[in-house]
């Protein structure tokens, strides 16, 4: 049983190299977008298509990085919130994650379903999360440390270590420049 983690790592690596299917790669990309979520988004989600903010009845498209709001009788989108929401605090407002296409076209349903979330606070934003999976996000406060760890732990097999235990001088602790990224997923 003590060899189980090494076995699972070997299976994972084999699966990465033996899965040439674009469909399989697409599935992975569609189910994990932590790096593209804004740091004001709610922590705890590996994937989010849209956020709905019941306080202002606005949607945010994570893949497109655009706010979607109702104005002048139609749905509009913009990279920034409209000026009428100038003082709105994205970090301390409650967001609902919606994983469907164009949820704003069912706004009446979502408005009714999530109106009780208006005024709620206390939802941890990605910015404040100390889960290493969020460090991949270029705007996270720990991103630079994560980048340095990605570079520093690799060294293409050169650097600290004796090739066996990772201690001492000589070769080892290589990982071919990939480094140690900490724990993965949930």
Short mmCIF file of N, CA and C in Angstrom, two decimals, residues 48-159:
data_model
loop_
_atom_site.label_atom_id
_atom_site.label_comp_id
_atom_site.label_asym_id
_atom_site.label_seq_id
_atom_site.Cartn_x
_atom_site.Cartn_y
_atom_site.Cartn_z
N UNK A 48 -15.92 27.43 -13.61
CA UNK A 48 -17.07 28.33 -13.55
C UNK A 48 -17.27 28.93 -14.94
N UNK A 49 -18.47 28.85 -15.44
CA UNK A 49 -18.82 29.44 -16.74
C UNK A 49 -19.28 30.89 -16.53
N UNK A 50 -20.19 31.08 -15.57
CA UNK A 50 -20.73 32.40 -15.24
C UNK A 50 -20.82 32.57 -13.74
N UNK A 51 -20.74 33.82 -13.30
CA UNK A 51 -21.11 34.20 -11.93
C UNK A 51 -22.36 35.05 -12.06
N UNK A 52 -23.28 34.83 -11.14
CA UNK A 52 -24.44 35.71 -11.05
C UNK A 52 -24.34 36.46 -9.73
N UNK A 53 -24.47 37.79 -9.79
CA UNK A 53 -24.39 38.64 -8.60
C UNK A 53 -25.78 39.18 -8.29
N UNK A 54 -26.48 38.55 -7.35
CA UNK A 54 -27.87 38.94 -7.07
C UNK A 54 -28.00 40.37 -6.55
N UNK A 55 -26.96 40.92 -5.91
CA UNK A 55 -27.06 42.29 -5.39
C UNK A 55 -27.30 43.31 -6.49
N UNK A 56 -26.73 43.09 -7.66
CA UNK A 56 -26.87 44.05 -8.75
C UNK A 56 -27.50 43.43 -10.00
N UNK A 57 -27.85 42.14 -9.91
CA UNK A 57 -28.48 41.40 -11.01
C UNK A 57 -27.63 41.46 -12.29
N UNK A 58 -26.35 41.18 -12.11
CA UNK A 58 -25.38 41.20 -13.20
C UNK A 58 -24.73 39.83 -13.28
N UNK A 59 -24.39 39.43 -14.49
CA UNK A 59 -23.69 38.17 -14.74
C UNK A 59 -22.27 38.49 -15.17
N UNK A 60 -21.39 37.54 -14.94
CA UNK A 60 -20.02 37.68 -15.41
C UNK A 60 -19.63 36.41 -16.14
N UNK A 61 -19.22 36.54 -17.39
CA UNK A 61 -18.78 35.40 -18.18
C UNK A 61 -17.29 35.19 -17.92
N UNK A 62 -16.95 34.07 -17.26
CA UNK A 62 -15.56 33.80 -16.93
C UNK A 62 -14.71 33.60 -18.20
N UNK A 63 -15.13 32.76 -19.16
CA UNK A 63 -14.28 32.57 -20.34
C UNK A 63 -14.09 33.84 -21.17
N UNK A 64 -15.11 34.69 -21.23
CA UNK A 64 -15.03 35.90 -22.05
C UNK A 64 -14.54 37.12 -21.26
N UNK A 65 -14.48 37.01 -19.93
CA UNK A 65 -14.05 38.10 -19.05
C UNK A 65 -14.90 39.35 -19.28
N UNK A 66 -16.22 39.14 -19.28
CA UNK A 66 -17.13 40.25 -19.54
C UNK A 66 -18.33 40.22 -18.59
N UNK A 67 -18.74 41.41 -18.17
CA UNK A 67 -19.94 41.58 -17.37
C UNK A 67 -21.13 41.66 -18.32
N UNK A 68 -22.24 41.06 -17.94
CA UNK A 68 -23.45 41.09 -18.75
C UNK A 68 -24.56 41.67 -17.88
N UNK A 69 -25.16 42.75 -18.33
CA UNK A 69 -26.16 43.47 -17.54
C UNK A 69 -27.28 43.96 -18.44
N UNK A 70 -28.44 44.16 -17.83
CA UNK A 70 -29.61 44.61 -18.58
C UNK A 70 -29.62 46.13 -18.60
N UNK A 71 -29.75 46.70 -19.78
CA UNK A 71 -29.72 48.15 -19.91
C UNK A 71 -30.49 48.55 -21.16
N UNK A 72 -31.40 49.47 -21.01
CA UNK A 72 -32.14 49.99 -22.16
C UNK A 72 -32.96 48.93 -22.87
N UNK A 73 -33.49 47.98 -22.14
CA UNK A 73 -34.35 46.96 -22.74
C UNK A 73 -33.62 45.79 -23.39
N UNK A 74 -32.29 45.71 -23.19
CA UNK A 74 -31.57 44.57 -23.76
C UNK A 74 -30.33 44.23 -22.91
N UNK A 75 -29.83 43.04 -23.13
CA UNK A 75 -28.63 42.59 -22.42
C UNK A 75 -27.40 43.12 -23.14
N UNK A 76 -26.54 43.76 -22.37
CA UNK A 76 -25.29 44.32 -22.89
C UNK A 76 -24.12 43.65 -22.19
N UNK A 77 -22.95 43.76 -22.80
CA UNK A 77 -21.77 43.22 -22.13
C UNK A 77 -20.61 44.20 -22.24
N UNK A 78 -19.73 44.12 -21.24
CA UNK A 78 -18.61 45.05 -21.16
C UNK A 78 -17.51 44.42 -20.31
N UNK A 79 -16.28 44.88 -20.51
CA UNK A 79 -15.17 44.38 -19.69
C UNK A 79 -15.21 44.97 -18.28
N UNK A 80 -15.98 46.03 -18.09
CA UNK A 80 -16.11 46.67 -16.78
C UNK A 80 -17.58 46.82 -16.43
N UNK A 81 -17.85 46.94 -15.15
CA UNK A 81 -19.23 47.22 -14.73
C UNK A 81 -19.62 48.61 -15.18
N UNK A 82 -20.90 48.82 -15.49
CA UNK A 82 -21.34 50.16 -15.87
C UNK A 82 -21.17 51.13 -14.69
N UNK A 83 -21.11 52.40 -14.98
CA UNK A 83 -20.84 53.42 -13.96
C UNK A 83 -21.87 53.42 -12.83
N UNK A 84 -23.08 52.97 -13.10
CA UNK A 84 -24.10 52.95 -12.03
C UNK A 84 -23.73 51.99 -10.90
N UNK A 85 -22.79 51.09 -11.14
CA UNK A 85 -22.33 50.16 -10.10
C UNK A 85 -20.92 50.52 -9.62
N UNK A 86 -20.55 51.76 -9.77
CA UNK A 86 -19.20 52.23 -9.46
C UNK A 86 -18.73 51.82 -8.07
N UNK A 87 -19.53 51.89 -7.07
CA UNK A 87 -19.10 51.58 -5.70
C UNK A 87 -19.29 50.13 -5.30
N UNK A 88 -19.69 49.28 -6.22
CA UNK A 88 -19.96 47.89 -5.89
C UNK A 88 -18.67 47.14 -5.57
N UNK A 89 -18.67 46.40 -4.47
CA UNK A 89 -17.49 45.65 -4.02
C UNK A 89 -17.57 44.21 -4.50
N UNK A 90 -16.83 43.90 -5.56
CA UNK A 90 -16.84 42.55 -6.13
C UNK A 90 -16.27 41.51 -5.17
N UNK A 91 -15.34 41.91 -4.32
CA UNK A 91 -14.70 40.97 -3.41
C UNK A 91 -15.60 40.54 -2.26
N UNK A 92 -16.47 41.43 -1.81
CA UNK A 92 -17.30 41.12 -0.64
C UNK A 92 -18.76 40.89 -0.94
N UNK A 93 -19.09 40.69 -2.18
CA UNK A 93 -20.48 40.39 -2.55
C UNK A 93 -20.60 38.89 -2.83
N UNK A 94 -21.79 38.39 -2.73
CA UNK A 94 -22.01 36.96 -2.98
C UNK A 94 -22.19 36.71 -4.48
N UNK A 95 -21.51 35.65 -4.95
CA UNK A 95 -21.62 35.24 -6.34
C UNK A 95 -22.13 33.81 -6.42
N UNK A 96 -23.01 33.57 -7.38
CA UNK A 96 -23.54 32.24 -7.64
C UNK A 96 -22.86 31.73 -8.91
N UNK A 97 -22.29 30.53 -8.84
CA UNK A 97 -21.66 29.94 -10.02
C UNK A 97 -22.73 29.22 -10.84
N UNK A 98 -22.80 29.57 -12.12
CA UNK A 98 -23.75 28.95 -13.04
C UNK A 98 -22.98 28.37 -14.22
N UNK A 99 -23.14 27.11 -14.44
CA UNK A 99 -22.44 26.44 -15.54
C UNK A 99 -23.43 26.03 -16.62
N UNK A 100 -23.84 27.02 -17.35
CA UNK A 100 -24.73 26.81 -18.50
C UNK A 100 -24.53 27.95 -19.48
N UNK A 101 -25.01 27.75 -20.68
CA UNK A 101 -24.90 28.79 -21.70
C UNK A 101 -25.95 29.87 -21.45
N UNK A 102 -25.57 31.08 -21.65
CA UNK A 102 -26.44 32.25 -21.59
C UNK A 102 -27.47 32.21 -20.45
N UNK A 103 -27.03 32.13 -19.21
CA UNK A 103 -28.00 32.08 -18.10
C UNK A 103 -28.82 33.36 -17.98
N UNK A 104 -28.29 34.47 -18.45
CA UNK A 104 -29.01 35.74 -18.37
C UNK A 104 -30.32 35.70 -19.16
N UNK A 105 -30.44 34.78 -20.12
CA UNK A 105 -31.70 34.67 -20.86
C UNK A 105 -32.78 33.99 -20.02
N UNK A 106 -32.40 33.43 -18.89
CA UNK A 106 -33.35 32.87 -17.92
C UNK A 106 -33.30 33.69 -16.63
N UNK A 107 -33.07 34.98 -16.78
CA UNK A 107 -32.86 35.87 -15.64
C UNK A 107 -34.01 35.83 -14.63
N UNK A 108 -35.22 35.80 -15.08
CA UNK A 108 -36.36 35.77 -14.16
C UNK A 108 -36.28 34.59 -13.20
N UNK A 109 -35.88 33.46 -13.71
CA UNK A 109 -35.74 32.27 -12.89
C UNK A 109 -34.63 32.44 -11.85
N UNK A 110 -33.47 32.93 -12.28
CA UNK A 110 -32.34 33.11 -11.37
C UNK A 110 -32.59 34.23 -10.36
N UNK A 111 -33.24 35.28 -10.80
CA UNK A 111 -33.56 36.38 -9.89
C UNK A 111 -34.44 35.87 -8.74
N UNK A 112 -35.45 35.11 -9.06
CA UNK A 112 -36.32 34.56 -8.02
C UNK A 112 -35.62 33.53 -7.14
N UNK A 113 -34.85 32.67 -7.76
CA UNK A 113 -34.19 31.59 -7.04
C UNK A 113 -33.12 32.10 -6.07
N UNK A 114 -32.40 33.16 -6.44
CA UNK A 114 -31.26 33.60 -5.65
C UNK A 114 -31.45 34.97 -4.98
N UNK A 115 -32.66 35.49 -4.95
CA UNK A 115 -32.88 36.80 -4.33
C UNK A 115 -32.54 36.80 -2.84
N UNK A 116 -32.62 35.65 -2.18
CA UNK A 116 -32.29 35.58 -0.75
C UNK A 116 -30.80 35.78 -0.49
N UNK A 117 -29.97 35.74 -1.53
CA UNK A 117 -28.53 35.93 -1.38
C UNK A 117 -28.13 37.41 -1.43
N UNK A 118 -29.09 38.28 -1.71
CA UNK A 118 -28.77 39.71 -1.76
C UNK A 118 -28.31 40.17 -0.39
N UNK A 119 -27.22 40.94 -0.39
CA UNK A 119 -26.68 41.48 0.85
C UNK A 119 -25.79 40.52 1.63
N UNK A 120 -25.69 39.29 1.19
CA UNK A 120 -24.83 38.33 1.89
C UNK A 120 -23.37 38.64 1.64
N UNK A 121 -22.59 38.43 2.68
CA UNK A 121 -21.14 38.58 2.58
C UNK A 121 -20.50 37.36 3.20
N UNK A 122 -19.20 37.32 3.21
CA UNK A 122 -18.50 36.22 3.85
C UNK A 122 -18.07 35.11 2.91
N UNK A 123 -18.35 35.25 1.63
CA UNK A 123 -17.90 34.25 0.65
C UNK A 123 -16.43 34.55 0.33
N UNK A 124 -15.57 33.57 0.54
CA UNK A 124 -14.14 33.80 0.33
C UNK A 124 -13.80 33.97 -1.15
N UNK A 125 -13.15 35.09 -1.50
CA UNK A 125 -12.72 35.25 -2.89
C UNK A 125 -11.44 34.46 -3.15
N UNK A 126 -11.20 34.16 -4.40
CA UNK A 126 -9.99 33.44 -4.81
C UNK A 126 -8.74 34.16 -4.30
N UNK A 127 -8.74 35.47 -4.32
CA UNK A 127 -7.59 36.26 -3.86
C UNK A 127 -7.16 35.88 -2.44
N UNK A 128 -8.11 35.57 -1.57
CA UNK A 128 -7.80 35.28 -0.17
C UNK A 128 -7.60 33.80 0.12
N UNK A 129 -7.78 32.97 -0.87
CA UNK A 129 -7.63 31.52 -0.68
C UNK A 129 -6.15 31.16 -0.60
N UNK A 130 -5.84 30.24 0.29
CA UNK A 130 -4.46 29.73 0.41
C UNK A 130 -4.36 28.31 -0.14
N UNK A 131 -5.32 27.93 -0.97
CA UNK A 131 -5.23 26.64 -1.65
C UNK A 131 -4.28 26.79 -2.82
N UNK A 132 -3.23 25.98 -2.89
CA UNK A 132 -2.23 26.12 -3.96
C UNK A 132 -2.80 26.05 -5.38
N UNK A 133 -3.93 25.39 -5.57
CA UNK A 133 -4.47 25.31 -6.93
C UNK A 133 -4.82 26.68 -7.50
N UNK A 134 -5.06 27.66 -6.64
CA UNK A 134 -5.40 29.01 -7.10
C UNK A 134 -4.16 29.84 -7.45
N UNK A 135 -2.99 29.41 -7.03
CA UNK A 135 -1.77 30.18 -7.28
C UNK A 135 -1.42 30.24 -8.76
N UNK A 136 -1.98 29.35 -9.55
CA UNK A 136 -1.75 29.38 -11.00
C UNK A 136 -2.34 30.66 -11.62
N UNK A 137 -3.32 31.24 -10.95
CA UNK A 137 -3.97 32.47 -11.42
C UNK A 137 -2.97 33.62 -11.35
N UNK A 138 -2.68 34.23 -12.49
CA UNK A 138 -1.64 35.27 -12.56
C UNK A 138 -1.92 36.48 -11.68
N UNK A 139 -3.14 36.68 -11.23
CA UNK A 139 -3.47 37.82 -10.38
C UNK A 139 -3.52 37.46 -8.89
N UNK A 140 -3.33 36.20 -8.56
CA UNK A 140 -3.34 35.79 -7.15
C UNK A 140 -2.09 36.32 -6.46
N UNK A 141 -2.20 36.77 -5.20
CA UNK A 141 -1.02 37.30 -4.49
C UNK A 141 0.14 36.31 -4.38
N UNK A 142 -0.13 35.02 -4.43
CA UNK A 142 0.93 34.01 -4.31
C UNK A 142 1.43 33.50 -5.67
N UNK A 143 0.99 34.12 -6.75
CA UNK A 143 1.35 33.61 -8.08
C UNK A 143 2.86 33.64 -8.32
N UNK A 144 3.54 34.72 -7.96
CA UNK A 144 4.98 34.81 -8.21
C UNK A 144 5.73 33.71 -7.46
N UNK A 145 5.33 33.44 -6.24
CA UNK A 145 5.95 32.35 -5.47
C UNK A 145 5.72 31.04 -6.18
N UNK A 146 4.53 30.84 -6.69
CA UNK A 146 4.20 29.61 -7.42
C UNK A 146 5.08 29.49 -8.67
N UNK A 147 5.25 30.59 -9.41
CA UNK A 147 6.08 30.58 -10.61
C UNK A 147 7.52 30.23 -10.25
N UNK A 148 8.04 30.84 -9.20
CA UNK A 148 9.41 30.56 -8.76
C UNK A 148 9.56 29.09 -8.36
N UNK A 149 8.55 28.54 -7.70
CA UNK A 149 8.60 27.13 -7.33
C UNK A 149 8.59 26.24 -8.56
N UNK A 150 7.85 26.65 -9.59
CA UNK A 150 7.81 25.87 -10.82
C UNK A 150 9.19 25.83 -11.46
N UNK A 151 9.87 26.95 -11.43
CA UNK A 151 11.21 27.03 -12.02
C UNK A 151 12.27 26.45 -11.10
N UNK A 152 12.19 26.78 -9.82
CA UNK A 152 13.24 26.45 -8.86
C UNK A 152 13.34 24.99 -8.49
N UNK A 153 12.25 24.26 -8.48
CA UNK A 153 12.32 22.86 -8.07
C UNK A 153 12.75 21.94 -9.19
N UNK A 154 12.80 22.46 -10.40
CA UNK A 154 13.12 21.61 -11.54
C UNK A 154 14.60 21.48 -11.79
N UNK A 155 15.23 22.50 -12.25
CA UNK A 155 16.65 22.52 -12.57
C UNK A 155 17.09 21.41 -13.52
N UNK A 156 16.16 20.80 -14.25
CA UNK A 156 16.49 19.76 -15.22
C UNK A 156 17.42 18.69 -14.65
N UNK A 157 17.21 18.34 -13.38
CA UNK A 157 18.01 17.29 -12.77
C UNK A 157 19.29 17.78 -12.15
N UNK A 158 19.58 19.07 -12.23
CA UNK A 158 20.80 19.61 -11.63
C UNK A 158 20.44 20.31 -10.33
N UNK A 159 21.38 20.40 -9.43
CA UNK A 159 21.15 21.16 -8.22
C UNK A 159 21.23 20.29 -7.00
#
